[in-house]
XYZ file of C-alpha atoms in Angstrom:
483
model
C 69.552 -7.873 -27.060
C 67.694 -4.917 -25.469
C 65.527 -4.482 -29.063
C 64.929 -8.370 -28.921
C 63.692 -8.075 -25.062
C 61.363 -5.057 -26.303
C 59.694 -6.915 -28.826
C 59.278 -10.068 -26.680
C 57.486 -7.911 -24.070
C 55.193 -6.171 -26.810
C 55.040 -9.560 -28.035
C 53.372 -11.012 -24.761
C 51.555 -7.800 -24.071
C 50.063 -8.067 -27.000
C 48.722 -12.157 -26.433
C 47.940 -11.178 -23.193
C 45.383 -8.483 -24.225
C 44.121 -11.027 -26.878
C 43.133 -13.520 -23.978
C 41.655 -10.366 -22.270
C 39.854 -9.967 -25.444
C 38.554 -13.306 -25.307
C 37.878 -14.126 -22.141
C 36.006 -10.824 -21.884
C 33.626 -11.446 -24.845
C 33.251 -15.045 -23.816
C 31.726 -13.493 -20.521
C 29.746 -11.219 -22.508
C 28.227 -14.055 -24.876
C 26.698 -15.474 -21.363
C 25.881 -12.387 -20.097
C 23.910 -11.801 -22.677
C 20.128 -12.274 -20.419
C 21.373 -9.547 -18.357
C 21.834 -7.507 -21.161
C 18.281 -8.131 -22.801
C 16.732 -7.670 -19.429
C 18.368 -4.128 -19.057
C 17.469 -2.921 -22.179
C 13.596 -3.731 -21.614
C 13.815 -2.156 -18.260
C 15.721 0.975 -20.395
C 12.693 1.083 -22.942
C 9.586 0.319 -20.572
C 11.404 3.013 -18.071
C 11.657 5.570 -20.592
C 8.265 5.524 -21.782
C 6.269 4.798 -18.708
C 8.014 7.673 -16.794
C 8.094 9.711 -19.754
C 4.021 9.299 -19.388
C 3.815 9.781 -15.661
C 5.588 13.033 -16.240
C 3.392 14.214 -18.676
C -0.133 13.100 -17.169
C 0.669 14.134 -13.121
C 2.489 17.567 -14.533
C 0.348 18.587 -17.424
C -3.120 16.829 -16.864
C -3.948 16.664 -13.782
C -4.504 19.356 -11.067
C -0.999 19.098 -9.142
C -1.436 17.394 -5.576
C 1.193 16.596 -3.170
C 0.899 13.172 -3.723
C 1.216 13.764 -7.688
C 3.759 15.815 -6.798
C 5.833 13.126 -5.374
C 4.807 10.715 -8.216
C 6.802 13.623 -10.634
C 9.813 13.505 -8.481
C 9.904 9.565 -8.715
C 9.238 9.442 -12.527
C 11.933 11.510 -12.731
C 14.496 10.073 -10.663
C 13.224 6.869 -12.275
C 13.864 8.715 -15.920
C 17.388 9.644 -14.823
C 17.631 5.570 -13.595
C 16.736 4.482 -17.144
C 18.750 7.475 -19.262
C 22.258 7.573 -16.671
C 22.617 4.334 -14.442
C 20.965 1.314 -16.511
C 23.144 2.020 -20.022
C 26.025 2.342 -17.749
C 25.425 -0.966 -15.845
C 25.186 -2.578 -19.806
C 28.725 -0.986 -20.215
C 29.843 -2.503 -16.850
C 28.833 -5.957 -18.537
C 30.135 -5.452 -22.007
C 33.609 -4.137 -20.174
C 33.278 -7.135 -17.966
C 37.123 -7.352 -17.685
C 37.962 -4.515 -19.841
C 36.904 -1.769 -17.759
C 39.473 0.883 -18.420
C 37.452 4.780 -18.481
C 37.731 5.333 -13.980
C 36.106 8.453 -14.071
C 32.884 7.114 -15.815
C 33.257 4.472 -13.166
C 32.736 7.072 -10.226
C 29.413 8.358 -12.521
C 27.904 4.875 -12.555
C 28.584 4.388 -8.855
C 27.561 7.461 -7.823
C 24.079 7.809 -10.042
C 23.097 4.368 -8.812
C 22.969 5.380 -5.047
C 21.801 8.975 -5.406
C 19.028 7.975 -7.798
C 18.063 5.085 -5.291
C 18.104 7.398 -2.486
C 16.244 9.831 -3.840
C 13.470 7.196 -4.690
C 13.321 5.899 -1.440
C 13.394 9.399 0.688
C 10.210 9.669 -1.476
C 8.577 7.055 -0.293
C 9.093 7.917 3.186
C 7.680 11.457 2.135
C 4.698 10.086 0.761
C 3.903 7.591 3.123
C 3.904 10.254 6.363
C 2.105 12.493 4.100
C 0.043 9.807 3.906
C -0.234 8.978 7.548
C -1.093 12.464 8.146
C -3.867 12.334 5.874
C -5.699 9.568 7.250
C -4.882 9.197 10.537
C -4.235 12.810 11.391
C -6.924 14.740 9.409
C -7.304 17.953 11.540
C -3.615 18.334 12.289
C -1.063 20.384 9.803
C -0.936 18.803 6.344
C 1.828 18.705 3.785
C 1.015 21.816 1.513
C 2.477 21.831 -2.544
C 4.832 24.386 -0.921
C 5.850 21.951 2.012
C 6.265 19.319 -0.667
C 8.537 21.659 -3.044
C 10.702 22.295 0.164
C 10.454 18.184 1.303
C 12.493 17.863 -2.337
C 15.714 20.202 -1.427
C 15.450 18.014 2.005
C 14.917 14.893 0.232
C 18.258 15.322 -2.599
C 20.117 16.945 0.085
C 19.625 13.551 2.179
C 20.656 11.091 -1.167
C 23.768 13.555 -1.305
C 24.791 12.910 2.110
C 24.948 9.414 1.684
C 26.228 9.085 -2.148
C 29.026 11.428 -2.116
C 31.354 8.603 -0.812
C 30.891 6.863 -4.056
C 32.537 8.640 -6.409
C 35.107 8.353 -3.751
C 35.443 4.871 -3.365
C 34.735 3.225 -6.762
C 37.458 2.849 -9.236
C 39.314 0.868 -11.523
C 40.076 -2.916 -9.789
C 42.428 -5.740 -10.783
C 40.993 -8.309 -10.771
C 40.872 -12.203 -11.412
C 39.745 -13.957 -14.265
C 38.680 -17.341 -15.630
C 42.697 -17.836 -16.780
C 45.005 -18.388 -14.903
C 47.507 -15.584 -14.364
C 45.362 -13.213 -16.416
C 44.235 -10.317 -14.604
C 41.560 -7.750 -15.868
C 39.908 -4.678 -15.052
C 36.077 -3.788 -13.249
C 34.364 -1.139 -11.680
C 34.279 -1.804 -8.253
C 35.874 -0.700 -5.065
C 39.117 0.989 -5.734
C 42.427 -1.138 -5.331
C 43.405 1.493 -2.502
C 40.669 0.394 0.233
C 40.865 -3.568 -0.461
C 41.614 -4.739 2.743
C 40.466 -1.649 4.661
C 37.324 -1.429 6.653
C 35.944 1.554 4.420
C 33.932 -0.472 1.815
C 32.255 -2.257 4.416
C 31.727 0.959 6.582
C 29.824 2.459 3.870
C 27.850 0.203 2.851
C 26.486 -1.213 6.430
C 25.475 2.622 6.095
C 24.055 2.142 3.557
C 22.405 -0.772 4.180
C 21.107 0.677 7.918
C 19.253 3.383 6.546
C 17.510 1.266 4.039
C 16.190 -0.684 6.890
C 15.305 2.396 9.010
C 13.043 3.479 5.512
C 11.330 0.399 5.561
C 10.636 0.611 9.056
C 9.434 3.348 9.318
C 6.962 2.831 6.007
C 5.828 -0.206 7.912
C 4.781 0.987 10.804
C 3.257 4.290 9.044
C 0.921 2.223 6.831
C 0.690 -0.758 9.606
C -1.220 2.819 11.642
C -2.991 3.533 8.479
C -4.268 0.283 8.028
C -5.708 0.676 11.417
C -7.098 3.508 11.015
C -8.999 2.812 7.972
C -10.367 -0.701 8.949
C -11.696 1.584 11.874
C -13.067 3.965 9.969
C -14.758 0.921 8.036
C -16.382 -0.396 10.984
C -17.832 3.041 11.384
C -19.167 3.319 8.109
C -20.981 0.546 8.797
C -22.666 1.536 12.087
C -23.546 5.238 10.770
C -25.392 3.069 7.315
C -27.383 1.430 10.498
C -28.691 4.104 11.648
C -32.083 5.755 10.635
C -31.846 7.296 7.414
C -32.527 10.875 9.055
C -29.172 10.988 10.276
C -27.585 10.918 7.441
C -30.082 13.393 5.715
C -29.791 15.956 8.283
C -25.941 15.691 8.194
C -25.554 16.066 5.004
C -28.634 19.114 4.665
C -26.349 20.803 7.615
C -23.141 20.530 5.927
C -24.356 21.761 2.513
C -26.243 24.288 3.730
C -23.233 26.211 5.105
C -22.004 26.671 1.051
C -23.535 28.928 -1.709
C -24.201 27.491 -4.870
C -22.883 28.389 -8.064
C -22.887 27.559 -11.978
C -21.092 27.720 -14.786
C -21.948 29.555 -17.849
C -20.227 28.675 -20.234
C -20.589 25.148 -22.674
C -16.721 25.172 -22.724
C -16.543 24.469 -19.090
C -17.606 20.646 -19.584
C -13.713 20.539 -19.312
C -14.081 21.066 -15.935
C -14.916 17.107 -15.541
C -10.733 16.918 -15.785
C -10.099 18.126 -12.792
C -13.122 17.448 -10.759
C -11.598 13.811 -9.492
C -8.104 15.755 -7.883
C -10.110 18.786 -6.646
C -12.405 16.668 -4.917
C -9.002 14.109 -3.515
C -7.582 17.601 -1.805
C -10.733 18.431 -0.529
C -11.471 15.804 1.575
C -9.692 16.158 4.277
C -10.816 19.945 4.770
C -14.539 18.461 4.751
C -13.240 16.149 7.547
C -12.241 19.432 9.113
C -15.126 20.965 8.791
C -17.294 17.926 10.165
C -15.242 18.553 13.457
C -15.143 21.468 13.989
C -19.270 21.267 13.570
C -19.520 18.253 15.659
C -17.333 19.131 18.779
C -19.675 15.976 20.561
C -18.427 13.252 18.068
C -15.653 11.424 18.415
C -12.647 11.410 16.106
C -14.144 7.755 14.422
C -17.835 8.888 13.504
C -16.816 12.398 12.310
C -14.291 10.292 9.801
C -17.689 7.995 8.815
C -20.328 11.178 8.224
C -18.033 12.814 6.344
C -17.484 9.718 4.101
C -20.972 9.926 3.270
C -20.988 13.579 2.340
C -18.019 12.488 -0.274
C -20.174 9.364 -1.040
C -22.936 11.814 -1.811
C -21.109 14.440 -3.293
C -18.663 11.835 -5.880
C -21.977 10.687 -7.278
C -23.818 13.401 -8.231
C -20.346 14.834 -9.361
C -19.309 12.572 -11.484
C -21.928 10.927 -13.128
C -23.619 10.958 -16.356
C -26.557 13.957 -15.187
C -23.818 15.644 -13.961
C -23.216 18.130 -16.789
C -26.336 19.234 -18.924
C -25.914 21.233 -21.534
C -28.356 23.155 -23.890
C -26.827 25.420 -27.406
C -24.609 27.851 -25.447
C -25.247 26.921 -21.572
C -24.015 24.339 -19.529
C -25.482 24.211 -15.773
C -23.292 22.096 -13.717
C -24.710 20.004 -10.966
C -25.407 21.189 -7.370
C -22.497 19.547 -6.026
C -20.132 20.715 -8.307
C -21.993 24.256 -7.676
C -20.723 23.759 -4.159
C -17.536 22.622 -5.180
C -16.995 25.670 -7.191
C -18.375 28.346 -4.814
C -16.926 27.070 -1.675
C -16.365 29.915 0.944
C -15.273 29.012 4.281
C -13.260 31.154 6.389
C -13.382 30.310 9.887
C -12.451 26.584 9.428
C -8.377 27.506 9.630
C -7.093 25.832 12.850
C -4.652 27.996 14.971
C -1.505 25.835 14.164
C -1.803 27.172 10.535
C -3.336 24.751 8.731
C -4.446 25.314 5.215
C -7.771 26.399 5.150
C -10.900 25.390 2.824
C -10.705 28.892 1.611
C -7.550 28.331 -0.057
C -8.736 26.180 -1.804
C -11.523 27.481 -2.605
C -9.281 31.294 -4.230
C -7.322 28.615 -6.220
C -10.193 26.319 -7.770
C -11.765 30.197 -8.457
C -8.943 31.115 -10.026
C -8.736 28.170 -12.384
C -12.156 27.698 -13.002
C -13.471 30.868 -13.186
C -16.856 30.023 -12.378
C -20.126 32.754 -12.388
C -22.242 32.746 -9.206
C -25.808 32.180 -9.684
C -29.070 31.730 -7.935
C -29.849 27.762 -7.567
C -32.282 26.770 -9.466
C -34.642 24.298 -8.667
C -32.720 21.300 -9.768
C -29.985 22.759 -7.454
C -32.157 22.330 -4.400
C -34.021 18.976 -5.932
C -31.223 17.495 -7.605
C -31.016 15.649 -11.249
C -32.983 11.944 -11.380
C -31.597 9.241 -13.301
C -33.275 6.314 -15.198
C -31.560 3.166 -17.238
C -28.210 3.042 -17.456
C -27.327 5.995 -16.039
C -27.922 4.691 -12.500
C -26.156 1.831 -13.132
C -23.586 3.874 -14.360
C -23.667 6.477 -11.517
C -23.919 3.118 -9.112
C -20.772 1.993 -10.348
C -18.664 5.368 -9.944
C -20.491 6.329 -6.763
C -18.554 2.668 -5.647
C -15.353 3.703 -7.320
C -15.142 7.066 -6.229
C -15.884 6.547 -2.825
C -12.663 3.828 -2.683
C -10.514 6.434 -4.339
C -10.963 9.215 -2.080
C -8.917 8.165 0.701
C -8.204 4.234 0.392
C -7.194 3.702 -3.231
C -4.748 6.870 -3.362
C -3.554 5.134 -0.104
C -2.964 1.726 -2.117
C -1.511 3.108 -4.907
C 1.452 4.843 -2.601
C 1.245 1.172 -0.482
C 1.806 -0.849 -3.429
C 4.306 1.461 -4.850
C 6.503 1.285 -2.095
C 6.237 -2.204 -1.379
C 7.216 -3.034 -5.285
C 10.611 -0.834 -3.900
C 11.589 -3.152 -0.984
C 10.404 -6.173 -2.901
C 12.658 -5.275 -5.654
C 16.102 -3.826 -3.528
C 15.987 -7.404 -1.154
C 17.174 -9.575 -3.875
C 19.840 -6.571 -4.451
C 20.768 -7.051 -0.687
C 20.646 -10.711 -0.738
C 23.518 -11.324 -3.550
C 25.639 -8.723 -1.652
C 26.001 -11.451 1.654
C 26.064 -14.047 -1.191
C 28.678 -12.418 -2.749
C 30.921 -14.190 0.321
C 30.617 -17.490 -1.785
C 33.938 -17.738 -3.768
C 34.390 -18.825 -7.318
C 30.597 -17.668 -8.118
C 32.105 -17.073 -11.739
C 33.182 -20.609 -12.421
C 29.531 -21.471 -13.458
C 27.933 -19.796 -16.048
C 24.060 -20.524 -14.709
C 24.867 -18.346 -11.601
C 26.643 -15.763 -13.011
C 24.036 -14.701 -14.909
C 21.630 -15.050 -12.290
C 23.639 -12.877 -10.480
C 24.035 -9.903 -12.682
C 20.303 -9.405 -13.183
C 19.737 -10.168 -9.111
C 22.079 -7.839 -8.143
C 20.305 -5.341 -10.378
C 16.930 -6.168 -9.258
C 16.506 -2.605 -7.689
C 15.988 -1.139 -10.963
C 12.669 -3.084 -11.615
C 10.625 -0.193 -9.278
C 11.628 2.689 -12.022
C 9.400 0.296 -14.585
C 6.821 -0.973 -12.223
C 5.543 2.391 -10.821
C 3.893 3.359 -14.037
C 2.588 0.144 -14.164
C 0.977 0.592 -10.943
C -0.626 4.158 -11.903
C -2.420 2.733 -15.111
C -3.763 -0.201 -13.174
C -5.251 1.762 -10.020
C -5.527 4.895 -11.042
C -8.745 6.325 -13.070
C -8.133 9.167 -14.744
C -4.047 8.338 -15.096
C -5.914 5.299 -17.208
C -8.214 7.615 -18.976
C -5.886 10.006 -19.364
C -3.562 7.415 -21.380
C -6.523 6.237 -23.412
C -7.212 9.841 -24.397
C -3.670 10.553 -25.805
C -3.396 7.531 -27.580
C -6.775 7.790 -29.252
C -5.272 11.398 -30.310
C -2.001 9.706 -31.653
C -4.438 7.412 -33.404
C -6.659 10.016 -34.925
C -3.555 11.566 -36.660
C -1.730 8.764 -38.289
C-alpha cells in the first residue's frame, strides 16, 4: 500500500509539473513581443553605449558634462549586459521561476542601475544650472564630478539594498485551476505586511523629488537663457563700436601664440570642448572687467566674444598650412596662450589659468610673435563664408544652449520613459489582468518601459551633438577603409 501511495504521488507530481510545463510555455508563446522588444533594447543598448564610452572617454577632451554622459553609458551598459537578459529569463520562467538567489540579482540591478541613472541627471542638471544661471559662482570641477560619483552610487545603494532583501521566490496563481507556480516577486514572507508597499512609496517619493527638482532647475535655466536672448538682441542694436571695442579690450588682455608644427592640425579635435569649458571663465572675466554692467549684458558681450571667437576658430581659414608649418588662427593663438591669473574669485573657483597649464600641457603649443594676419585676421571668399556662416550659427547655439538641450532632452526621455513603469504599478490593482492575452503583453513591455532611456541617450548624442556625430562618421569610415 505505502509503495502504491508513493507512486501515485510521483505520479501526480509528475502531471502536475507537465501542466506547469505547459501553461508556462503557453505564456511564453504570447509573451513573445516582450521578448523581441528586449532583445532590440539589449542590442541597440550595447552598441550605442558601447560608442558613447568610447567617443566621450577616448575622443573628446573630458568635461564634466562628458563625464556624466560616461557614468550613464555605463550604468546604461550594465542595464543592457545584467538587468534586461534577466528580465527575458523572468518571462521565459514565467511560472517556473525556481533559481531565488538570481532573483535578488535581477531585483537588485534593476533599482541600483535606475538610481544611479537618475542621481545623474540631477548631477548634471545643477551642474547645469550653475553654469548658466550662476556663471561667476563655484563650478563643478572633473575632480568635484569624480567625487559627485562615490556620492551618487552611495545614494542608489541606500535605496536598493532592500531589494535583495525583499524579492524572492512567490507562489503564485495560474491560468489552471489549482495549479500554482513560481515568480520573482516579493517574497512569500512579507505578503500581507506593509513592507513591500513601504519600500516602494520610497521609492516612488524620491523619484518625484528628482523630477522636481530637474524641473524647476531647467524651468530657472530656461529663464535665464530667454533673458540672456533678449539681451543679445539689444547689445546687436547698438552701434557697432560697442561691440568692437569690447571685443579689442578683451583680446587685448591675451598673448598670442602659434603652432609649429603641420601635425598639430589635430588640434581641430579638441578645439569644440576646450572652447565649451572656457566659456564660462570668459563670462568671468567680462565681470570682473565690467564691475558697471549688470549680470544680463555681461552674459550678452561675452556671447559675442564666443560668437567671434567660434568663427574664426572653426572655420575653413582657420588652419593654413604650408610644407612643414602650420600657423593657426589668432583666436586659436589666444586660445592656446591664455594667461590669466588674477581672474580666481576668493571662494576658490577654478581659474582661467588652469585651464590654460592643462590645454599647455596637451597641446604643447610654441609662443610666437603675431604676425600680421594675427592682428588683421584671415578673409574669406565663396564658400568658405558660407561655410564659416553656417558654423559661426552652430557654434554659437552649442556653447551654452545646445549642451543645455542635450542634458534637457536626455532627462526628459528618463521621466517620459519610468511614468508608464509607474502607471502599470497602480494598475496592477486590477485583478485577473492575466486572463487576456492583449493586456498581458502590453503589460510586460509597459512595466519595462524604464529601460528605453539606456537606448535613447545615444540616440540623443548623435542627433545634437557635432563632433559625437563626426566622431561616429570618422570611425566608421575607418571600419570601412579596412574591410
Amino acid at each position: 500500500m505505502n509503495v502504491f501511495k508513493m507512486d501515485s504521488n510521483t505520479s501526480a507530481a509528475g502531471d502536475e509539473l507537465k501542466d506547469l510545463q505547459a501553461v508556462n510555455n503557453s505564456i511564453v508563446r504570447t509573451l513573445l513581443p516582450a521578448i523581441a522588444y528586449l532583445s532590440v533594447l539589449i542590442v541597440l543598448g550595447l552598441s550605442g553605449n558601447l560608442l558613447v564610452i568610447y567617443v566621450f572617454a577616448f575622443r573628446t577632451k573630458t568635461t564634466v558634462q562628458h563625464f556624466y554622459f560616461i557614468s550613464l553609458a555605463v550604468f546604461d551598459l550594465f542595464c543592457c549586459l545584467i538587468s534586461m537578459p534577466a528580465e527575458i529569463a523572468d518571462i521565459v520562467f514565467f511560472y517556473m521561476y525556481e533559481s531565488e538567489w538570481a532573483c535578488k540579482i535581477l531585483r537588485f540591478f534593476v533599482v541600483f542601475t535606475t538610481l544611479n541613472s537618475s542621481i545623474t541627471l540631477v548631477a548634471i542638471s545643477i551642474d547645469r544650472y550653475r553654469k548658466i544661471c550662476k556663471p561667476t559662482k563655484r563650478q563643478i570641477t572633473l575632480k568635484k564630478a569624480r567625487l559627485s560619483l562615490i556620492l551618487i552610487i552611495g545614494g542608489a545603494l541606500l535605496f536598493s539594498w532592500p531589494a535583495p532583501l525583499l524579492y524572492g521566490i512567490s507562489i503564485v496563481d495560474t491560468s489552471v485551476t489549482d495549479l500554482k507556480g513560481h515568480d520573482c516577486t516579493f517574497a512569500d514572507a512579507y505578503k500581507g505586511t506593509t513592507i513591500p508597499v513601504i519600500y516602494n512609496s520610497a521609492l516612488f517619493f524620491g523619484f518625484v523629488v528628482e523630477v522636481i527638482v530637474m524641473v524647476v532647475l531647467y524651468a530657472l535655466i530656461l529663464v535665464e537663457l530667454r533673458r540672456h536672448s533678449r539681451y543679445v538682441k539689444t547689445i546687436r542694436k547698438q552701434p557697432a563700436r560697442l561691440n568692437a571695442e569690447t571685443t579689442e579690450s578683451y583680446h587685448s588682455s591675451f598673448h598670442c601664440s602659434s603652432v609649429a608644427s603641420a601635425e598639430d592640425l589635430a588640434l581641430s579635435r579638441s578645439v569644440e570642448d576646450y572652447a565649451d569649458r572656457l566659456t564660462q571663465n570668459i563670462f568671468q572675466d567680462l565681470f570682473a572687467r565690467s564691475a558697471s554692467m549688470n549680470h544680463l549684458t555681461a552674459l550678452a558681450l561675452g556671447d559675442h566674444v564666443m560668437n567671434d571667437r567660434n568663427e574664426s576658430l572653426l572655420s575653413p581659414k582657420c588652419v593654413k598650412t604650408d610644407e612643414n608649418k602650420a600657423e593657426i588662427s589668432p583666436i586659436l593663438n589666444t586660445l592656446l596662450s591664455l594667461r590669466v591669473t588674477s581672474l580666481s574669485t576668493t571662494s576658490g573657483d577654478t581659474t582661467m589659468s588652469e585651464y590654460s597649464a592643462s590645454s599647455h600641457k596637451d597641446l604643447n603649443p610654441t609662443v610666437m610673435p603675431p604676425s600680421s594676419s594675427t592682428s588683421t585676421g584671415i578673409s574669406e571668399t565663396g564658400s568658405h563664408k558660407k561655410t564659416a556662416k553656417r558654423r559661426k550659427k552652430r557654434n554659437y547655439k552649442s556653447i551654452g544652449a545646445k549642451t543645455t538641450l542635450i542634458a534637457f532632452l536626455v532627462t526628459v526621455v528618463y521621466i517620459l520613459s519610468y511614468l508608464p513603469h509607474l502607471i502599470i504599478q497602480v494598475a496592477k490593482l486590477i485583478h485577473h489582468l492575466d486572463d487576456n492575452k492583449g493586456p498581458i503583453v502590453l503589460y510586460n513591455i509597459v512595466i519595462r518601459s524604464f529601460f528605453l532611456s539606456s537606448v535613447a541617450n545615444p540616440v540623443i548624442y548623435a542627433t545634437f551633438n557635432f563632433r559625437f556625430r563626426a566622431e561616429l562618421k570618422e570611425l566608421f569610415c575607418q571600419l570601412c577603409r579596412r574591410l
